[in-house]
XYZ file of C-alpha atoms in Angstrom:
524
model
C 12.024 -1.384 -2.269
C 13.491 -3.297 0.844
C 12.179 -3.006 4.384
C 15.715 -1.592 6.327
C 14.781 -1.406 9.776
C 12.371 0.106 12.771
C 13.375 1.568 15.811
C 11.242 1.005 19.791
C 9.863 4.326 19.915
C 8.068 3.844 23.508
C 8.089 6.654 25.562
C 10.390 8.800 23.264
C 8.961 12.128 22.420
C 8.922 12.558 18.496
C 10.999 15.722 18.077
C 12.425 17.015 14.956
C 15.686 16.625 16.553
C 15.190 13.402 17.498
C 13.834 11.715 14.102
C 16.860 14.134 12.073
C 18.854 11.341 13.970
C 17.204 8.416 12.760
C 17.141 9.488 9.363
C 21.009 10.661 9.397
C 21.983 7.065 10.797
C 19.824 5.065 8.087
C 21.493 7.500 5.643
C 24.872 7.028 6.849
C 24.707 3.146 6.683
C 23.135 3.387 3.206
C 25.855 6.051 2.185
C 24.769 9.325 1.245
C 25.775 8.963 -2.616
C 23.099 6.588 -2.697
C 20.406 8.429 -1.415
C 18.696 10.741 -3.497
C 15.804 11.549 -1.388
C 13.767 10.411 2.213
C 10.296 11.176 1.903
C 8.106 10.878 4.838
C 4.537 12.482 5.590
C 4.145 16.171 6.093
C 3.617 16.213 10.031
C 5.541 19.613 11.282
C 7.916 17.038 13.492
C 9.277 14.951 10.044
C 9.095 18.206 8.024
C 11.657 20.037 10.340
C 13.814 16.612 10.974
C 13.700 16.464 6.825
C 15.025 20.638 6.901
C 17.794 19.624 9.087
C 18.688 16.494 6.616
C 19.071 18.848 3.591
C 20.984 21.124 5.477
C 23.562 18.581 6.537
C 23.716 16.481 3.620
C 23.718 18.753 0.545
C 23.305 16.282 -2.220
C 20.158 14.743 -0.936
C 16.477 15.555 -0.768
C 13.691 15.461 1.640
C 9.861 15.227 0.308
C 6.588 14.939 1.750
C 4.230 12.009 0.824
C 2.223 12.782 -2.176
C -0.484 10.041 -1.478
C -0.577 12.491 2.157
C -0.807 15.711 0.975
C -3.429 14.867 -1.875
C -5.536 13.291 0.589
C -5.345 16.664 3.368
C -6.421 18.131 -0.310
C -9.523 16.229 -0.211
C -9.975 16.685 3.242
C -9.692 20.566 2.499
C -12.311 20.061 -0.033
C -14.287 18.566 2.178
C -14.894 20.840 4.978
C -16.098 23.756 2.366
C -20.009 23.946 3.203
C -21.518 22.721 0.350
C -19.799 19.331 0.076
C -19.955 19.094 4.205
C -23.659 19.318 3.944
C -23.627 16.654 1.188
C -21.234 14.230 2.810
C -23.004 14.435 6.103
C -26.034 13.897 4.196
C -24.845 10.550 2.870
C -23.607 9.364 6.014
C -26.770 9.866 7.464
C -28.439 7.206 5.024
C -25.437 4.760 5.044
C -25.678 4.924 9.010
C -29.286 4.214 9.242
C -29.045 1.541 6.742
C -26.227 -0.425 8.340
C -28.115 0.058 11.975
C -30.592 -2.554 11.253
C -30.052 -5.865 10.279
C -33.560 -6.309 8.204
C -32.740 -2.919 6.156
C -29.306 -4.197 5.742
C -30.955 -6.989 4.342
C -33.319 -5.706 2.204
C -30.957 -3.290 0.593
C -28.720 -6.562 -0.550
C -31.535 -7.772 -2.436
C -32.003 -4.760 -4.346
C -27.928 -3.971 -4.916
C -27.704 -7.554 -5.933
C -25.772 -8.812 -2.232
C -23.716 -5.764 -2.789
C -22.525 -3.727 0.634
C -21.990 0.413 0.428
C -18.491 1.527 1.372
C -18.343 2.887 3.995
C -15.062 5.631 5.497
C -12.480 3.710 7.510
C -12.197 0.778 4.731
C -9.257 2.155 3.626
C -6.573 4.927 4.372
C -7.096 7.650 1.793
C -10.254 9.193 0.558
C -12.925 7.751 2.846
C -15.349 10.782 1.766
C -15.643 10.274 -1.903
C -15.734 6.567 -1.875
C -18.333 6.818 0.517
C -20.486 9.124 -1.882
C -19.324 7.671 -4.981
C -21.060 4.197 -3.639
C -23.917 5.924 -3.106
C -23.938 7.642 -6.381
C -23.718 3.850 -7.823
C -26.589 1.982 -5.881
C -28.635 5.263 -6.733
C -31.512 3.542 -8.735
C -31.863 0.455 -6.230
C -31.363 2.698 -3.164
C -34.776 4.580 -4.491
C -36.513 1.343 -5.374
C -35.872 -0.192 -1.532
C -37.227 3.165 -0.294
C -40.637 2.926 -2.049
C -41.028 -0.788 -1.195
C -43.525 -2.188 0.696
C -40.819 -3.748 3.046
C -39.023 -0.900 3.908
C -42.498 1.305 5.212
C -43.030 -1.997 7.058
C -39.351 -2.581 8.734
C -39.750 0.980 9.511
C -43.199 1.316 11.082
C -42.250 1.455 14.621
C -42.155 4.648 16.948
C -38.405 5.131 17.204
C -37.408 5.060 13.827
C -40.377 5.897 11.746
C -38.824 9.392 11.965
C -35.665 9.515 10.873
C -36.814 6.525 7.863
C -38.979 9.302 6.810
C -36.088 11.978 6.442
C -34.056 9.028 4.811
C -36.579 8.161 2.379
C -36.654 11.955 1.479
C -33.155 12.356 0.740
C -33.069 9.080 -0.868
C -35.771 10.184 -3.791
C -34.671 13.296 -3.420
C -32.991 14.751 -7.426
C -31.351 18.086 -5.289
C -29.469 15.562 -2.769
C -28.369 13.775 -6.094
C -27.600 16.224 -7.656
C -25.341 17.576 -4.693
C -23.713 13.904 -4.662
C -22.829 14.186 -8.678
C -21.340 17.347 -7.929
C -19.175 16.583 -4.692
C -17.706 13.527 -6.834
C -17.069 15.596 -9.754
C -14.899 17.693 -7.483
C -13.192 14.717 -5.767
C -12.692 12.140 -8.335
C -9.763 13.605 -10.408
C -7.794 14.124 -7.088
C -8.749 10.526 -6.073
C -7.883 9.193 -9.483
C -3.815 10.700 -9.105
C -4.170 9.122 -5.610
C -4.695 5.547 -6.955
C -2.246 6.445 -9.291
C 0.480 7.282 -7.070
C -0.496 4.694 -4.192
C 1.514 1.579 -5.298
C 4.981 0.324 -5.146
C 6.070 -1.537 -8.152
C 6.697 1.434 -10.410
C 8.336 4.934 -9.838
C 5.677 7.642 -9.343
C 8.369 10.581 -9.469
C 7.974 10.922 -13.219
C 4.186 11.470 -13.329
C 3.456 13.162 -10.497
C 3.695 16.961 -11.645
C 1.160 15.717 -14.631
C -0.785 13.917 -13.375
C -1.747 17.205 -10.573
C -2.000 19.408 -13.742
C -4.884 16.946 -15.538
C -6.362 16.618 -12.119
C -6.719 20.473 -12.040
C -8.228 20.330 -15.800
C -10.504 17.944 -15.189
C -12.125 19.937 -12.295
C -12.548 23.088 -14.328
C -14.500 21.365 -16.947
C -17.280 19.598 -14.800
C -17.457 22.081 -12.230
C -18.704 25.773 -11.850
C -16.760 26.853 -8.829
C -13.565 25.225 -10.030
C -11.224 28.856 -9.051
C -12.374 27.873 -5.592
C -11.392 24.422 -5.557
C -8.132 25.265 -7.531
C -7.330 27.452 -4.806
C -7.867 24.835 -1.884
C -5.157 22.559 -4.505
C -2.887 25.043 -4.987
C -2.265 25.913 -1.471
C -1.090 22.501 -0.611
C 0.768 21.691 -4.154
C 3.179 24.772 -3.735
C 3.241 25.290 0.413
C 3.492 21.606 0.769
C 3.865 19.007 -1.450
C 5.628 20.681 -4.737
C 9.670 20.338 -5.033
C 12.235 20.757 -7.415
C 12.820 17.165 -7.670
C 8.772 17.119 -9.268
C 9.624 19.447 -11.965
C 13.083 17.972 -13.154
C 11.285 14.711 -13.344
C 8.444 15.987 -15.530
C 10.357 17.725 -17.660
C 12.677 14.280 -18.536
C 10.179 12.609 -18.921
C 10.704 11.741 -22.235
C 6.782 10.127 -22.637
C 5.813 14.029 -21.549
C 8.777 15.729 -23.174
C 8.104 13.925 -26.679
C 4.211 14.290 -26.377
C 4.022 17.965 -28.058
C 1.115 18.966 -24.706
C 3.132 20.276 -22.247
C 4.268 23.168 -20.885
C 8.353 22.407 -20.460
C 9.649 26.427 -21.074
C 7.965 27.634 -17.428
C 10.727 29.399 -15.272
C 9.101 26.829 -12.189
C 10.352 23.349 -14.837
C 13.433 24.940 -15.930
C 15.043 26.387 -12.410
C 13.594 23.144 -10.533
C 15.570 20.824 -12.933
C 18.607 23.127 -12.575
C 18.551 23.360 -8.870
C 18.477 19.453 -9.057
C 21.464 18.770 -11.084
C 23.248 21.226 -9.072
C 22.526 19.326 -6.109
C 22.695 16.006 -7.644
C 26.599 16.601 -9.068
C 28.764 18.634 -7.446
C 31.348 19.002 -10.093
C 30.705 22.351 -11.725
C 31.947 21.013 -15.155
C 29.635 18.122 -15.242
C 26.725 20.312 -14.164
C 27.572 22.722 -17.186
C 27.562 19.166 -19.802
C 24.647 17.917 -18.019
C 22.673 21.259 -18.779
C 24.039 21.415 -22.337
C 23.152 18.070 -23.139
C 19.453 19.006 -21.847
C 19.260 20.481 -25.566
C 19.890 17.383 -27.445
C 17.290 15.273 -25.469
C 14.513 17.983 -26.044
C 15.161 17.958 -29.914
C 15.718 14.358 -30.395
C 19.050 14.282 -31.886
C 21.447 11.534 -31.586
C 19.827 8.415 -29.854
C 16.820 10.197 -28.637
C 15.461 10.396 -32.523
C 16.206 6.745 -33.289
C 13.025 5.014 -34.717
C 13.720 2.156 -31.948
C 13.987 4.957 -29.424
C 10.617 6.225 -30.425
C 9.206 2.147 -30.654
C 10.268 1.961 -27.141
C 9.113 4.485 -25.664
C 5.220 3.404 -24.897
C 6.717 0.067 -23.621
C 9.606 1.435 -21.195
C 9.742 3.095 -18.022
C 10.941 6.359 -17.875
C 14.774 5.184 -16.110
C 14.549 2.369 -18.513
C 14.643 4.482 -21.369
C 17.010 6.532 -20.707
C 19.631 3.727 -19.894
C 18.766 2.076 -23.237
C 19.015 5.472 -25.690
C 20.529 8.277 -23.499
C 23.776 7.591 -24.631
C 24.114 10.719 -26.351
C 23.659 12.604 -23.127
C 26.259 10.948 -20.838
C 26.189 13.031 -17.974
C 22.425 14.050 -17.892
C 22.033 10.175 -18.145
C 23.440 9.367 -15.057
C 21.408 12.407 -13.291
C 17.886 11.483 -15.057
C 18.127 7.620 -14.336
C 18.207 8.117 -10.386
C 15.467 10.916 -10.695
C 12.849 8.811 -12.813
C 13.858 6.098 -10.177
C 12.294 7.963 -7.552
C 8.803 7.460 -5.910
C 6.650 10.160 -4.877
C 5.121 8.857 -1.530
C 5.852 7.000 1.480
C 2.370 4.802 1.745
C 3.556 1.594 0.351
C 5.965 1.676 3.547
C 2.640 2.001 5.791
C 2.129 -1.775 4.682
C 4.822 -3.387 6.847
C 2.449 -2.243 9.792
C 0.322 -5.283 8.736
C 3.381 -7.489 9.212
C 4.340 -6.177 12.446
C 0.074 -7.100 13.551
C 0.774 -10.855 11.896
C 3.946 -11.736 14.349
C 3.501 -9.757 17.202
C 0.299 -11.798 18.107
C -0.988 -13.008 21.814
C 1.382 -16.145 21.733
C 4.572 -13.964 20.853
C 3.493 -11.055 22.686
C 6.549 -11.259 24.955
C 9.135 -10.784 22.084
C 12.454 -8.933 22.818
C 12.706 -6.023 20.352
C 15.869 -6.756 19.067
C 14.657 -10.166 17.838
C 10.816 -8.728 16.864
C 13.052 -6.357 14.877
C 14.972 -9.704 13.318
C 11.531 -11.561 12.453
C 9.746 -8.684 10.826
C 13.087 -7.747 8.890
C 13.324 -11.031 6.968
C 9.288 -12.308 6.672
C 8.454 -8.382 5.485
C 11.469 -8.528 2.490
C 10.547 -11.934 1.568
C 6.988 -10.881 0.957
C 8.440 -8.016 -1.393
C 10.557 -10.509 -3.146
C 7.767 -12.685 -4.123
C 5.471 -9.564 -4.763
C 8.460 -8.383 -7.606
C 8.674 -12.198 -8.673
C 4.806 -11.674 -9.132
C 4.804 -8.561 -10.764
C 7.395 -9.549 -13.008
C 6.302 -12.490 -14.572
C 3.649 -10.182 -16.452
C 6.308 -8.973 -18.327
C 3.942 -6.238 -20.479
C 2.737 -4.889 -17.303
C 6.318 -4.856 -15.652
C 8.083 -2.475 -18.025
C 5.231 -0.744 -19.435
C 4.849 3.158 -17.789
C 1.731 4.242 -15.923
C -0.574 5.709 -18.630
C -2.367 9.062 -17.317
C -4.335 8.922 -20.237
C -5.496 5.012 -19.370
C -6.554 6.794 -15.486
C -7.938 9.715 -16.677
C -10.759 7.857 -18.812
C -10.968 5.069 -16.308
C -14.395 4.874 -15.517
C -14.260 2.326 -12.313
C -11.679 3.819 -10.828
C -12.475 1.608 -7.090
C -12.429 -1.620 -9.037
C -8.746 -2.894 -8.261
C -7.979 -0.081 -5.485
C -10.447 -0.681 -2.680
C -9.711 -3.788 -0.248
C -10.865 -3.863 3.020
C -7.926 -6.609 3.569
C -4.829 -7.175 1.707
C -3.963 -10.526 0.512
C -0.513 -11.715 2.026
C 1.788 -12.620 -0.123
C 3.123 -15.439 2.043
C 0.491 -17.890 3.012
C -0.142 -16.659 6.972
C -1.369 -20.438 8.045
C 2.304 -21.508 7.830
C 4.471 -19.787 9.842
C 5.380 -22.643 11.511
C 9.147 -20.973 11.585
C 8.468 -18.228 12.412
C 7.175 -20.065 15.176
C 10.122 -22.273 15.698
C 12.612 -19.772 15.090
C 10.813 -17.450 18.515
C 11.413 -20.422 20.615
C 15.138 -21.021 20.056
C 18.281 -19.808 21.881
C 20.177 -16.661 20.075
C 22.605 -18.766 18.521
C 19.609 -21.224 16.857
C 17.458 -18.735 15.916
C 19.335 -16.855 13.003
C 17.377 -16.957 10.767
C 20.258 -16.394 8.613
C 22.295 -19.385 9.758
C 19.392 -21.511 9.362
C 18.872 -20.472 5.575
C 22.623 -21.211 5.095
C 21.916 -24.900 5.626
C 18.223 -24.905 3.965
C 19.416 -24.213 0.673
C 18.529 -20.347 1.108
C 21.006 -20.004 -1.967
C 18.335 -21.915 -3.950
C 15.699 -19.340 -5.906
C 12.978 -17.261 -3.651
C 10.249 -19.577 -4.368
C 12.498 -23.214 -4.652
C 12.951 -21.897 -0.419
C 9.279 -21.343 0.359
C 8.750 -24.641 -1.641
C 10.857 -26.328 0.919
C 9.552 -24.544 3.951
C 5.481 -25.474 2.335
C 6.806 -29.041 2.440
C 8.328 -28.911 6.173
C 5.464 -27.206 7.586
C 3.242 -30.269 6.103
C 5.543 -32.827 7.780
C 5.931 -31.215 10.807
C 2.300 -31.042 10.623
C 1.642 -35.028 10.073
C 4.686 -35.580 12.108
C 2.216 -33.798 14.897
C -1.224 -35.316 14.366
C 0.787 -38.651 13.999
C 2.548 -38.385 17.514
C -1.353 -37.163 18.514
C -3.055 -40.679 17.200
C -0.023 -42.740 18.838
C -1.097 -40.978 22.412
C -4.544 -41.603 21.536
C -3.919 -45.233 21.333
C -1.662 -45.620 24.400
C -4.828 -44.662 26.715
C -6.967 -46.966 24.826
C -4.447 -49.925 25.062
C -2.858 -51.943 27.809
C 0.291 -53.646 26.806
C 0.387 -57.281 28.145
C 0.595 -61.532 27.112
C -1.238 -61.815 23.577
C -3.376 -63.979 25.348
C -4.984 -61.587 27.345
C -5.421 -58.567 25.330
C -8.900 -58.874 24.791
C -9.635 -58.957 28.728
C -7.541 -56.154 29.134
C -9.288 -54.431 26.846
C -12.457 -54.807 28.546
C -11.323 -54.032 31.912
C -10.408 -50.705 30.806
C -13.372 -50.122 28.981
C -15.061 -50.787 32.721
C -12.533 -47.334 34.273
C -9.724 -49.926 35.564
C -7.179 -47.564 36.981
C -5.605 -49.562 38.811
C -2.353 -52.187 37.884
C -3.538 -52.347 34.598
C -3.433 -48.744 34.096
C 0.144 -48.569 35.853
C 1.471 -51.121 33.691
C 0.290 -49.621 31.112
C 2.542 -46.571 31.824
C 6.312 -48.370 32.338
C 5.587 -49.839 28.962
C 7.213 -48.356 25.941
C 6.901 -50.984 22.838
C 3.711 -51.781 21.130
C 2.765 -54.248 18.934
């Protein structure tokens, strides 16, 4: 993934016409060949721009954000009555608890100094983490309620009341009850939302799955699970599901080879044709490509090698195919930029952070154009060293996302929920950035600048060498500092009358002293 550009929006209305144009421009730049889909989120504006994309360039697709659609799911979900009641329940208790200090306090020393999440610490499913903490601090949340300190904190007048109603729904076994069930209901949806909601690997291939366990999982832990299909199902096929989704879960080959699902459904077999038709317009290729659809779903040829089979837990989808798809030439070359794909536009969200990080107070008067430069080359630098990162745990790099690994993951918060992400540069030297905001046009390219700062060397052998010029510019500063410190102190004069000098400006002496001290430049 590379960050390609942004466009000033201000004071432009956000038509479907309007954004059709942006998207046709980045696509003609890119070239069309080379573009097998744009996915934004499903607002009506980018839905119509993305119609009017397909209809002008045939051989692409357009595709609503999974991680955007599953979470207007739980939304959905959440505005039934039952699990309304229940959420608005919980919210109740986490706002009274985090509107006093004291019970703040005395809920950390029964959680062991741990806070409850609270909605708004991150983008997508802000109702179920918000039960699902209280579902885990259940036993110490009752415990703090029957304490001695909490009747005290909560003896006065004005909220003796409402602790009272807390402290009922707290020790409550119906409200619990309620909670168990609303995260039953939200937790498989949640779980393909984590899943999906990253950008080192392709999503594409696990997507249409991954929805199908989801659905599973819901119908064996809950009683009204036709109702809650229903709520699913009206945004999976009016909304989020495409043909692109089926031909990538049926070539699959970790699905295809895994004897559990369901590849002979009219929906698999016409979305996978309708791709390859759009994919290659040759008519004879498209015929090969389907006939060669046979030999990858019996295994003949490379597909049934004992290496191919090895492989396959340890490969990525596109990986795989490259390495034993030989046998299937033409479907190859189809399948490898389909099990490329991603399935949602969130990890794009993130360069928002790096627009807050240089457009601060001090570089609030930025011209677009060179905000536009700035944010272009500190944005794909931080995905650089994220892929350097994520690629130097080599298992972890080529192995494929494991639905089975997700769907018994108990934790499923642990390593998703942060209330800041980590930059991947450090953000206390951007010295120049800086620097480079401050030049004329001609200085500031950043480009010419790398040309002569050995930007040919290795990613990290360049932020090596900006670390160490940010630390010398820095000493070369705080030296300059001491040196001015020391000129106020000292009056220049005969050796033999330094020490008197000394003391007359000690005493305030402004006056020939001090002058003198000015027109001299040379110390000892």
């Amino acid at each position: 993934m590379i960050y390609h550009s942004s466009v000033d929006c201000t004071n432009i209305k956000k038509t479907a016409e309007y954004i059709f144009k942006l998207m046709d421009e980045v696509v003609e730049v890119v070239g069309e060949k080379n573009v097998v889909q744009v996915v934004t989120d499903s607002e009506s504006s980018m839905k119509a721009a993305g119609q009017l994309l397909m209809k002008k360039r045939k051989n692409l697709f357009w595709s609503p954000c999974a991680a955007h659609c599953i979470d207007l799911m739980l939304e959905d979900i959440g505005k039934m009555d039952n699990v309304k009641e229940t959420i608005a329940q919980g919210k109740k208790i986490t706002s009274f608890i985090y509107n006093s200090d004291k019970v703040v306090n005395l809920m950390k020393t029964y959680t062991k100094k741990r806070e409850l999440l609270r909605p708004g610490i991150t983008r997508f499913a802000t109702e179920f983490i918000s039960m699902e903490s209280l579902l885990r601090h259940c036993t110490e949340l009752k415990r703090m309620c029957t304490s001695d300190e909490w009747a005290e904190f909560n003896n006065t007048t004005k909220r003796k009341a409402e602790a009272i109603k807390v402290a009922e729904l707290i020790l409550s076994e119906k409200f619990w009850k309620k909670v168990r069930n609303v995260c039953a209901i939200m937790e498989p949806l949640v779980k393909v939302l984590k899943t999906i909601d990253q950008d080192n690997k392709p999503t594409l291939p696990i997507i249409y799955e991954a929805m199908d366990r989801a659905k599973m999982a819901i119908q064996k832990s809950v009683k009204s699970w036709k109702t809650i299909w229903e709520v699913i199902d009206n945004r999976w096929y009016n909304q989020l599901h495409r043909d692109l989704h089926a031909a990538a879960y049926f070539l699959n080959p970790i699905l295809q080879y895994s004897g559990t699902c369901e590849f002979n459904l009219d929906e698999v077999r016409r979305g996978l044709k309708n791709v390859i038709a759009k994919l290659e317009p040759n008519l004879d290729a498209q015929v090969d490509s389907i006939n060669e659809i046979k030999i990858f779903a019996d295994k003949k040829g490379g597909f049934g090698s004992a290496i191919a089979a090895r492989a396959l837990p340890k490969s990525l989808p596109a990986e795989w195919w490259l390495n034993y798809g030989e046998d299937a030439p033409n479907l190859r070359n189809i399948t490898v930029k389909i099990l490329s794909q991603t399935c949602t536009s969130s990890g794009c969200e993130r360069n928002w952070s790096t627009w807050s990080l240089i457009h601060t107070k001090l570089r609030n008067r930025l011209a677009v154009k060179k905000l536009h430069k700035l944010v272009f080359v500190h944005y794909n630098m931080r995905l650089k060293v994220k892929n350097l990162m994520h690629q130097r745990d080599t298992d972890d790099f080529y192995n494929p996302i494991d639905l089975n690994h997700i769907f018994h993951q108990d934790d499923i918060l642990d390593d998703w929920i942060r209330e800041n992400e980590q930059p991947t540069l450090p953000e206390d030297n951007l010295d120049w950035l800086d620097k480079g905001i401050h030049q004329t046009e001609s200085e500031s390219s950043e480009y010419q600048e790398h040309d002569n700062d050995g930007f040919g060397d290795t990613l990290s052998q360049y932020i090596t060498k900006r670390n160490k010029k940010g630390l010398a510019a820095s000493s070369s500063r705080k030296q300059k500092s001491k040196t001015k410190q020391t000129s106020k102190q000292t009056v220049p004069s005969s050796s033999n009358k330094s020490d008197n000098s000394n003391d007359d400006d000690d005493n305030g002496d402004n006056g020939d002293g001090g002058n003198n001290s000015s027109k001299h430049s040379g110390y000892n």
